[in-house]
Amino acid sequence: MEKKLKLPRINKAGKKSSIRAGEGRLAFFAISPFYFLYLIFGIFPILYTSYMAFFNWDPLGEKVFIGLGNFVNLLADDTLWKALRNTLSIWVLGTVPQLALALYMATLLNRTRLRFSGFWRSAILIPNVTSVLAIAVIFSSLYGRDFGLINYALSFFGIDKINWMNGTFSSHVEIATMIIWRWTGYNALIYLAAMQSIPKELYESAQLDGANAWEQFKFITLPGIRNVLIFTVTMSTIGGLQTFNEPYILGGVTGGNDKQFYTLAMFLYEEAFRKFQFGYGAAIGIFIFFCVVIFALINATIASKIAKD
Amino acid sequence: MTKIEAVSRRKTNKRIQLGSITAYVVLAISTFLVAFPFWWMLVVASNKKNEIAKNPPRFTLGDELGSTFDVIFQYANISRAILISFTIAFTMAISHIFFCTFAGYAFAKLKFKGQKQFFAFILLTMMIPGQLGIIPMYILVTRLGWNNDLKAIIVPGLVSAFGVFWMRQSISAVITDEVIQAARIDGASPWQIYTKIVFPLVRPTALVMGLFSFLNAWNDFLWPMLILDGDKLLTIQMAIAQMKEQAYLVNHAAQMGAAFFATLPLIILFFLVSKQLVKGVMEGAIKG
Amino acid sequence: MFKKIRKVRILAAFVVMGALLAPTTPAVAAPVEITLSCFNDLNLSNLLKEWETVNPNIKVKVKTADFNAHHDGLLTQLIAGSGPDIACVEVGYSSRFKAYPQLFTNLGKTFKANTLEKSFINWRWEQGVARDGTIIGIPTDVGGLAMCYRQDLLKKAGLPNERGAVSAATSTPEKLTAFAKKYVAATGKPFLDNVGSLFEGVSRQGADGVQFYDKKTDKIVEVPQVKKAYDLAATFASQKLSAEIELWSSDWNQGMGNGAFAAMLCPSWLLSNIQNNAKDIPGAWDVAQMPGGGANWGGSQLVIPKFASNPKAAWAFISWVLAPAQQLKLFLDKGVLPTTPVVYKDPTFVAAKNVAWNNAPIGKIYSEVVMAIKKPIYEGKYQVSVKDAYNAAVGRMASGKQTPEASWAQLMKEIKKIKALS
């Protein structure tokens, strides 16, 4: 829309364009503080780091331009692919059940005649309110090999002690359960907020028509929260592919003696901050970016298919 | 009501009842799962090491809570840390509610040149890992002289791409074009439309977004650790981490005690605020 | 009335003159606050209280963070041109920081630190000196390595449990293995806590101070001692002589008190932790020499970053707190092993016996270990990454994930990658 400044005229056409001009100005004010700050603190660091990816960049020493060298080496590095597999595995184990669980919890909390609804709704958000450090200590103690409660409980089923963080799948499970515990409530609340805007009459008339709970969910709830569903799936993909805190705190910076829980973000951190290879680390960052874009697109498409009208 | 309708009504009622019981059971289990780690925190904080070491470990509270708290207060400034974390998180939440809703409105309802591109750009930048930007951010912040200053944490966090994205989503969903058109016909300026119509309608969602911003800021661990000196200025995460160190050691009881103590005010605050939030969410639903 | 004012004026003039003519006393130094950033509080709580009386104008604030996060964070700060007044750098990380002496205050040039050199153990001193001779850091403590053992459990198993006898019976890797086997056969329980620390300790016993890096060429090398240590760890793991409990885990802490293992390698700074965890069984733990005599594990240097705001105040504190008198106090108070050998001759040091340690003369034992070490391990730029790779290899092998040979092969591949870094 052209921002032509026209004097307000009485006729309809004139009023429209001056309104548009006013809108344009307001839009400018609305987004410029955001963009200004974002440019400095969001975009500049990213551009700078992308620039670093074309160099052999020792932060305390020399910078040597090597063109695409980092990227070539990276794609041939089997650590990268291991990290990618780990990240995806943890993501699937941690995020998919979590979102499903969050959806389920939201439907429960959305019930019309739920007693103590305020209490339940607040309770599920508590895990997100606690310190990651403290929770990690508790989870590692719960998953301890010799004295952990989980192995103790499993022993009643005749299962031998599992060395959780030592194995590949088992370490992913430990990390995933921590992520699920922490983030389900968060997503449940988002779904709940969306569900609240679906008119109750739809459910009532469906019930009278004889639809059961599952059918109501499939044909009313899901399409009703379609946008939010796509949104949460996208956000979880972005966050999930960048998982760092949970495995780092649970298992340490090296990601396990066989890098069994080494994620892409941990790979970036180790290369950049512990091996001084900032250029290589930046290249990893760009790789993560592409992964996120691809998977976000895939997942968003899946989500929108699930929730189609 | 015909007999057939009555029968189907009774069947539906039964289904609802069974559903209710399941619902309460599931909610109770999840509350237990949520609460158990906190109980465990208290147990670890209040017991001697060897009590926990047994197999099965002791599940009940011991008597060491008092001495654990002594250790905590000796080693870290918990109350100051909570105050600082709260200041940071609260400022960011308010700022996000203000700026992100406004920007989200612009993307959702106003028309301007390059709108789609600007928005896509924001989305793309969210997909870049955070660790990438830390070094340049640190250099930038140091050049500005903001070392060991809360400004270094708050200013970069005044806006959030996530918040803009979310508010745009919800404004598109909740506010119809007709509502805006009606307001325009009534002679309202775009600013008035925003303040008098749009914002009140999306306030509940904005509050929820603000809450999440608060939580993100509260849990941020790496960045404040780099910036703040850990003595006059420190966040609650830093305070808990400080509990860890006694000659390469881990004092579990003190850590757990500190973590519990640090979370308690948040939980209390949260329960107080949640009633408002729930109300707000409900209101939004009726109006929308 | 006028007279009075005149009098006052004259009086005032005298006062002013007096003030102007009075000899200027040195201005009281404005109180200064310095930050000491470390991964633990260096056990300084009592010394800090004493410092307040010694020099009340310089206030020291200690800031702690997780071990890895502290070092990584320090690096980030240095890159960006800032940093605390004093930082501690653990010897395992010192190689990384020593590679860039330009980031630190040159203690030799600025504060004549080189005069202190002779007061310190020579190889500990070397760990704070960069390759080009710049003195970057002053040693704090030293982690002499010995072997702690449960003398009560050994006795029950029918094995010798007196310090000298145990040291003699475990003086070589082969003897240690045989000893451990006897224990396991007698009790059915593991002997050692884990093989990782065994590997770490034994791999440091190379005759010329070479572990992973060659001192002359500054390149990563493979030496027989390291392979020997690896093989010893493999033997222990395959014959199940160790409990394979992870270091620093809660299982490990508890194991010290509940007999999950009967022996562990213990640097001097671990003693108080063991004591804490074994509070219910005083006197059960004792200390003997580790196989091969001894090695060093741990200890830090205090450095002053180039961008510190108060380097003079920082130096005043450092030179005080690391002086022999204070190091002795720290030892008697918290068992921290000093790096100033003159302390080792002090009668209180020699006589210090620890009841909780079956009356072992801890100071004497550890100082002998330390003084027997002639050369420090030379640590190169990527020391941390190389060490991580070796430890991971030991871990894979010990947990049964891979055979020792397969694990070693994978390790060599990873070392090759690190070698390719500049």
PDB file of C-alpha atoms in Angstrom, chain A residues 56-219:
ATOM      1  CA  ASN A  56      38.962 -20.758  10.778  1.00  0.00           C
ATOM      2  CA  TRP A  57      38.230 -18.546  13.748  1.00  0.00           C
ATOM      3  CA  ASP A  58      40.191 -18.858  16.947  1.00  0.00           C
ATOM      4  CA  PRO A  59      38.577 -16.346  19.270  1.00  0.00           C
ATOM      5  CA  LEU A  60      41.790 -15.566  21.053  1.00  0.00           C
ATOM      6  CA  GLY A  61      44.053 -15.697  18.070  1.00  0.00           C
ATOM      7  CA  GLU A  62      44.066 -15.905  14.314  1.00  0.00           C
ATOM      8  CA  LYS A  63      41.220 -15.696  11.832  1.00  0.00           C
ATOM      9  CA  VAL A  64      41.827 -17.365   8.525  1.00  0.00           C
ATOM     10  CA  PHE A  65      39.385 -17.290   5.642  1.00  0.00           C
ATOM     11  CA  ILE A  66      38.655 -20.772   4.391  1.00  0.00           C
ATOM     12  CA  GLY A  67      35.508 -20.350   2.355  1.00  0.00           C
ATOM     13  CA  LEU A  68      33.328 -23.420   2.522  1.00  0.00           C
ATOM     14  CA  GLY A  69      35.968 -25.477   4.303  1.00  0.00           C
ATOM     15  CA  ASN A  70      34.058 -25.728   7.561  1.00  0.00           C
ATOM     16  CA  PHE A  71      30.938 -26.938   5.811  1.00  0.00           C
ATOM     17  CA  VAL A  72      32.775 -29.581   3.823  1.00  0.00           C
ATOM     18  CA  ASN A  73      34.470 -30.929   6.932  1.00  0.00           C
ATOM     19  CA  LEU A  74      31.259 -30.787   8.880  1.00  0.00           C
ATOM     20  CA  LEU A  75      29.227 -32.864   6.471  1.00  0.00           C
ATOM     21  CA  ALA A  76      31.966 -35.487   6.458  1.00  0.00           C
ATOM     22  CA  ASP A  77      32.162 -35.506  10.258  1.00  0.00           C
ATOM     23  CA  ASP A  78      30.358 -38.538  11.639  1.00  0.00           C
ATOM     24  CA  THR A  79      29.972 -36.809  14.979  1.00  0.00           C
ATOM     25  CA  LEU A  80      27.538 -34.460  13.282  1.00  0.00           C
ATOM     26  CA  TRP A  81      25.298 -37.259  12.094  1.00  0.00           C
ATOM     27  CA  LYS A  82      25.434 -38.986  15.451  1.00  0.00           C
ATOM     28  CA  ALA A  83      24.422 -35.750  17.126  1.00  0.00           C
ATOM     29  CA  LEU A  84      21.610 -35.332  14.635  1.00  0.00           C
ATOM     30  CA  ARG A  85      20.328 -38.858  15.308  1.00  0.00           C
ATOM     31  CA  ASN A  86      20.475 -38.267  19.040  1.00  0.00           C
ATOM     32  CA  THR A  87      18.718 -34.943  18.771  1.00  0.00           C
ATOM     33  CA  LEU A  88      15.931 -36.396  16.636  1.00  0.00           C
ATOM     34  CA  SER A  89      15.543 -39.415  18.894  1.00  0.00           C
ATOM     35  CA  ILE A  90      15.289 -37.273  22.007  1.00  0.00           C
ATOM     36  CA  TRP A  91      12.918 -34.983  20.203  1.00  0.00           C
ATOM     37  CA  VAL A  92      10.580 -37.774  19.164  1.00  0.00           C
ATOM     38  CA  LEU A  93      10.657 -39.407  22.596  1.00  0.00           C
ATOM     39  CA  GLY A  94      10.274 -36.153  24.421  1.00  0.00           C
ATOM     40  CA  THR A  95       8.044 -33.975  22.314  1.00  0.00           C
ATOM     41  CA  VAL A  96       5.538 -36.233  20.625  1.00  0.00           C
ATOM     42  CA  PRO A  97       4.178 -37.856  23.810  1.00  0.00           C
ATOM     43  CA  GLN A  98       4.396 -34.502  25.507  1.00  0.00           C
ATOM     44  CA  LEU A  99       2.153 -32.725  23.024  1.00  0.00           C
ATOM     45  CA  ALA A 100      -0.294 -35.610  22.976  1.00  0.00           C
ATOM     46  CA  LEU A 101      -0.361 -35.605  26.756  1.00  0.00           C
ATOM     47  CA  ALA A 102      -0.768 -31.843  26.795  1.00  0.00           C
ATOM     48  CA  LEU A 103      -3.735 -32.108  24.458  1.00  0.00           C
ATOM     49  CA  TYR A 104      -5.304 -34.724  26.659  1.00  0.00           C
ATOM     50  CA  MET A 105      -4.727 -32.707  29.823  1.00  0.00           C
ATOM     51  CA  ALA A 106      -6.194 -29.644  28.149  1.00  0.00           C
ATOM     52  CA  THR A 107      -9.370 -31.480  27.252  1.00  0.00           C
ATOM     53  CA  LEU A 108      -9.676 -32.624  30.850  1.00  0.00           C
ATOM     54  CA  LEU A 109      -9.160 -29.144  32.138  1.00  0.00           C
ATOM     55  CA  ASN A 110     -11.631 -27.785  29.622  1.00  0.00           C
ATOM     56  CA  ARG A 111     -14.547 -29.677  31.079  1.00  0.00           C
ATOM     57  CA  THR A 112     -17.467 -27.534  31.990  1.00  0.00           C
ATOM     58  CA  ARG A 113     -18.116 -28.956  35.421  1.00  0.00           C
ATOM     59  CA  LEU A 114     -14.626 -29.417  36.786  1.00  0.00           C
ATOM     60  CA  ARG A 115     -14.191 -28.863  40.488  1.00  0.00           C
ATOM     61  CA  PHE A 116     -11.115 -27.033  41.715  1.00  0.00           C
ATOM     62  CA  SER A 117     -10.309 -26.124  38.119  1.00  0.00           C
ATOM     63  CA  GLY A 118      -8.042 -23.289  39.221  1.00  0.00           C
ATOM     64  CA  PHE A 119      -5.987 -25.662  41.316  1.00  0.00           C
ATOM     65  CA  TRP A 120      -5.524 -28.251  38.595  1.00  0.00           C
ATOM     66  CA  ARG A 121      -4.619 -25.636  36.037  1.00  0.00           C
ATOM     67  CA  SER A 122      -2.003 -24.086  38.240  1.00  0.00           C
ATOM     68  CA  ALA A 123      -0.613 -27.398  39.377  1.00  0.00           C
ATOM     69  CA  ILE A 124       0.380 -28.564  35.930  1.00  0.00           C
ATOM     70  CA  LEU A 125       2.453 -25.448  35.331  1.00  0.00           C
ATOM     71  CA  ILE A 126       4.552 -25.903  38.432  1.00  0.00           C
ATOM     72  CA  PRO A 127       7.231 -28.042  36.786  1.00  0.00           C
ATOM     73  CA  ASN A 128       8.005 -25.190  34.465  1.00  0.00           C
ATOM     74  CA  VAL A 129       8.464 -22.845  37.369  1.00  0.00           C
ATOM     75  CA  THR A 130      11.256 -24.789  39.043  1.00  0.00           C
ATOM     76  CA  SER A 131      14.923 -24.430  38.427  1.00  0.00           C
ATOM     77  CA  VAL A 132      16.315 -26.739  35.745  1.00  0.00           C
ATOM     78  CA  LEU A 133      19.400 -27.380  37.848  1.00  0.00           C
ATOM     79  CA  ALA A 134      17.475 -28.626  40.830  1.00  0.00           C
ATOM     80  CA  ILE A 135      15.205 -30.809  38.734  1.00  0.00           C
ATOM     81  CA  ALA A 136      18.192 -32.328  36.989  1.00  0.00           C
ATOM     82  CA  VAL A 137      19.719 -33.300  40.314  1.00  0.00           C
ATOM     83  CA  ILE A 138      16.486 -34.973  41.314  1.00  0.00           C
ATOM     84  CA  PHE A 139      16.125 -36.799  38.040  1.00  0.00           C
ATOM     85  CA  SER A 140      19.690 -38.083  38.148  1.00  0.00           C
ATOM     86  CA  SER A 141      19.101 -39.308  41.648  1.00  0.00           C
ATOM     87  CA  LEU A 142      15.840 -40.973  40.615  1.00  0.00           C
ATOM     88  CA  TYR A 143      17.599 -42.637  37.692  1.00  0.00           C
ATOM     89  CA  GLY A 144      20.684 -43.630  39.676  1.00  0.00           C
ATOM     90  CA  ARG A 145      21.978 -47.074  38.841  1.00  0.00           C
ATOM     91  CA  ASP A 146      22.383 -48.488  42.326  1.00  0.00           C
ATOM     92  CA  PHE A 147      20.176 -46.384  44.541  1.00  0.00           C
ATOM     93  CA  GLY A 148      17.744 -44.756  42.181  1.00  0.00           C
ATOM     94  CA  LEU A 149      14.049 -45.073  42.852  1.00  0.00           C
ATOM     95  CA  ILE A 150      13.209 -46.009  39.292  1.00  0.00           C
ATOM     96  CA  ASN A 151      15.513 -49.009  39.237  1.00  0.00           C
ATOM     97  CA  TYR A 152      14.166 -49.926  42.637  1.00  0.00           C
ATOM     98  CA  ALA A 153      10.622 -49.850  41.295  1.00  0.00           C
ATOM     99  CA  LEU A 154      11.634 -51.804  38.206  1.00  0.00           C
ATOM    100  CA  SER A 155      13.182 -54.494  40.363  1.00  0.00           C
ATOM    101  CA  PHE A 156       9.688 -55.483  41.452  1.00  0.00           C
ATOM    102  CA  PHE A 157       9.060 -56.447  37.835  1.00  0.00           C
ATOM    103  CA  GLY A 158      12.192 -58.522  37.721  1.00  0.00           C
ATOM    104  CA  ILE A 159      14.073 -55.983  35.604  1.00  0.00           C
ATOM    105  CA  ASP A 160      17.792 -55.682  36.226  1.00  0.00           C
ATOM    106  CA  LYS A 161      19.396 -52.418  37.210  1.00  0.00           C
ATOM    107  CA  ILE A 162      19.715 -50.144  34.224  1.00  0.00           C
ATOM    108  CA  ASN A 163      22.634 -47.798  33.858  1.00  0.00           C
ATOM    109  CA  TRP A 164      20.444 -45.090  32.390  1.00  0.00           C
ATOM    110  CA  MET A 165      22.844 -42.427  31.228  1.00  0.00           C
ATOM    111  CA  ASN A 166      25.278 -45.014  29.912  1.00  0.00           C
ATOM    112  CA  GLY A 167      23.089 -46.473  27.205  1.00  0.00           C
ATOM    113  CA  THR A 168      21.900 -44.714  24.094  1.00  0.00           C
ATOM    114  CA  PHE A 169      18.194 -45.382  24.219  1.00  0.00           C
ATOM    115  CA  SER A 170      18.046 -45.346  28.013  1.00  0.00           C
ATOM    116  CA  SER A 171      19.773 -41.967  28.219  1.00  0.00           C
ATOM    117  CA  HIS A 172      17.342 -40.591  25.663  1.00  0.00           C
ATOM    118  CA  VAL A 173      14.491 -41.889  27.791  1.00  0.00           C
ATOM    119  CA  GLU A 174      15.849 -40.234  30.892  1.00  0.00           C
ATOM    120  CA  ILE A 175      16.303 -36.907  29.124  1.00  0.00           C
ATOM    121  CA  ALA A 176      12.937 -37.193  27.395  1.00  0.00           C
ATOM    122  CA  THR A 177      11.049 -37.879  30.623  1.00  0.00           C
ATOM    123  CA  MET A 178      12.622 -34.836  32.154  1.00  0.00           C
ATOM    124  CA  ILE A 179      11.560 -32.732  29.180  1.00  0.00           C
ATOM    125  CA  ILE A 180       8.061 -34.183  29.260  1.00  0.00           C
ATOM    126  CA  TRP A 181       7.737 -33.554  32.977  1.00  0.00           C
ATOM    127  CA  ARG A 182       8.858 -30.016  32.537  1.00  0.00           C
ATOM    128  CA  TRP A 183       6.981 -28.865  29.445  1.00  0.00           C
ATOM    129  CA  THR A 184       3.674 -30.721  29.301  1.00  0.00           C
ATOM    130  CA  GLY A 185       1.924 -28.247  31.555  1.00  0.00           C
ATOM    131  CA  TYR A 186       3.173 -25.324  29.513  1.00  0.00           C
ATOM    132  CA  ASN A 187       1.727 -26.685  26.290  1.00  0.00           C
ATOM    133  CA  ALA A 188      -1.425 -27.882  28.004  1.00  0.00           C
ATOM    134  CA  LEU A 189      -2.123 -24.355  29.094  1.00  0.00           C
ATOM    135  CA  ILE A 190      -1.657 -23.060  25.557  1.00  0.00           C
ATOM    136  CA  TYR A 191      -4.090 -25.661  24.238  1.00  0.00           C
ATOM    137  CA  LEU A 192      -6.527 -24.892  27.014  1.00  0.00           C
ATOM    138  CA  ALA A 193      -6.530 -21.215  26.161  1.00  0.00           C
ATOM    139  CA  ALA A 194      -7.297 -22.105  22.561  1.00  0.00           C
ATOM    140  CA  MET A 195      -9.978 -24.605  23.471  1.00  0.00           C
ATOM    141  CA  GLN A 196     -11.755 -22.075  25.588  1.00  0.00           C
ATOM    142  CA  SER A 197     -12.653 -20.117  22.498  1.00  0.00           C
ATOM    143  CA  ILE A 198     -14.544 -22.999  20.943  1.00  0.00           C
ATOM    144  CA  PRO A 199     -18.235 -22.396  21.587  1.00  0.00           C
ATOM    145  CA  LYS A 200     -19.736 -24.898  24.005  1.00  0.00           C
ATOM    146  CA  GLU A 201     -22.859 -25.208  21.883  1.00  0.00           C
ATOM    147  CA  LEU A 202     -20.924 -27.191  19.305  1.00  0.00           C
ATOM    148  CA  TYR A 203     -20.110 -29.836  21.885  1.00  0.00           C
ATOM    149  CA  GLU A 204     -23.628 -29.899  23.277  1.00  0.00           C
ATOM    150  CA  SER A 205     -25.248 -30.423  19.923  1.00  0.00           C
ATOM    151  CA  ALA A 206     -22.696 -33.094  19.043  1.00  0.00           C
ATOM    152  CA  GLN A 207     -23.427 -34.886  22.272  1.00  0.00           C
ATOM    153  CA  LEU A 208     -27.138 -34.839  21.537  1.00  0.00           C
ATOM    154  CA  ASP A 209     -26.336 -36.297  18.129  1.00  0.00           C
ATOM    155  CA  GLY A 210     -24.663 -39.180  19.950  1.00  0.00           C
ATOM    156  CA  ALA A 211     -21.044 -38.382  19.310  1.00  0.00           C
ATOM    157  CA  ASN A 212     -18.673 -39.896  21.852  1.00  0.00           C
ATOM    158  CA  ALA A 213     -15.768 -38.078  23.472  1.00  0.00           C
ATOM    159  CA  TRP A 214     -13.236 -39.171  20.886  1.00  0.00           C
ATOM    160  CA  GLU A 215     -15.397 -38.086  17.987  1.00  0.00           C
ATOM    161  CA  GLN A 216     -16.050 -34.749  19.606  1.00  0.00           C
ATOM    162  CA  PHE A 217     -12.342 -34.328  20.053  1.00  0.00           C
ATOM    163  CA  LYS A 218     -11.528 -35.264  16.491  1.00  0.00           C
ATOM    164  CA  PHE A 219     -14.167 -33.229  14.749  1.00  0.00           C
TER     165      PHE A 219
END
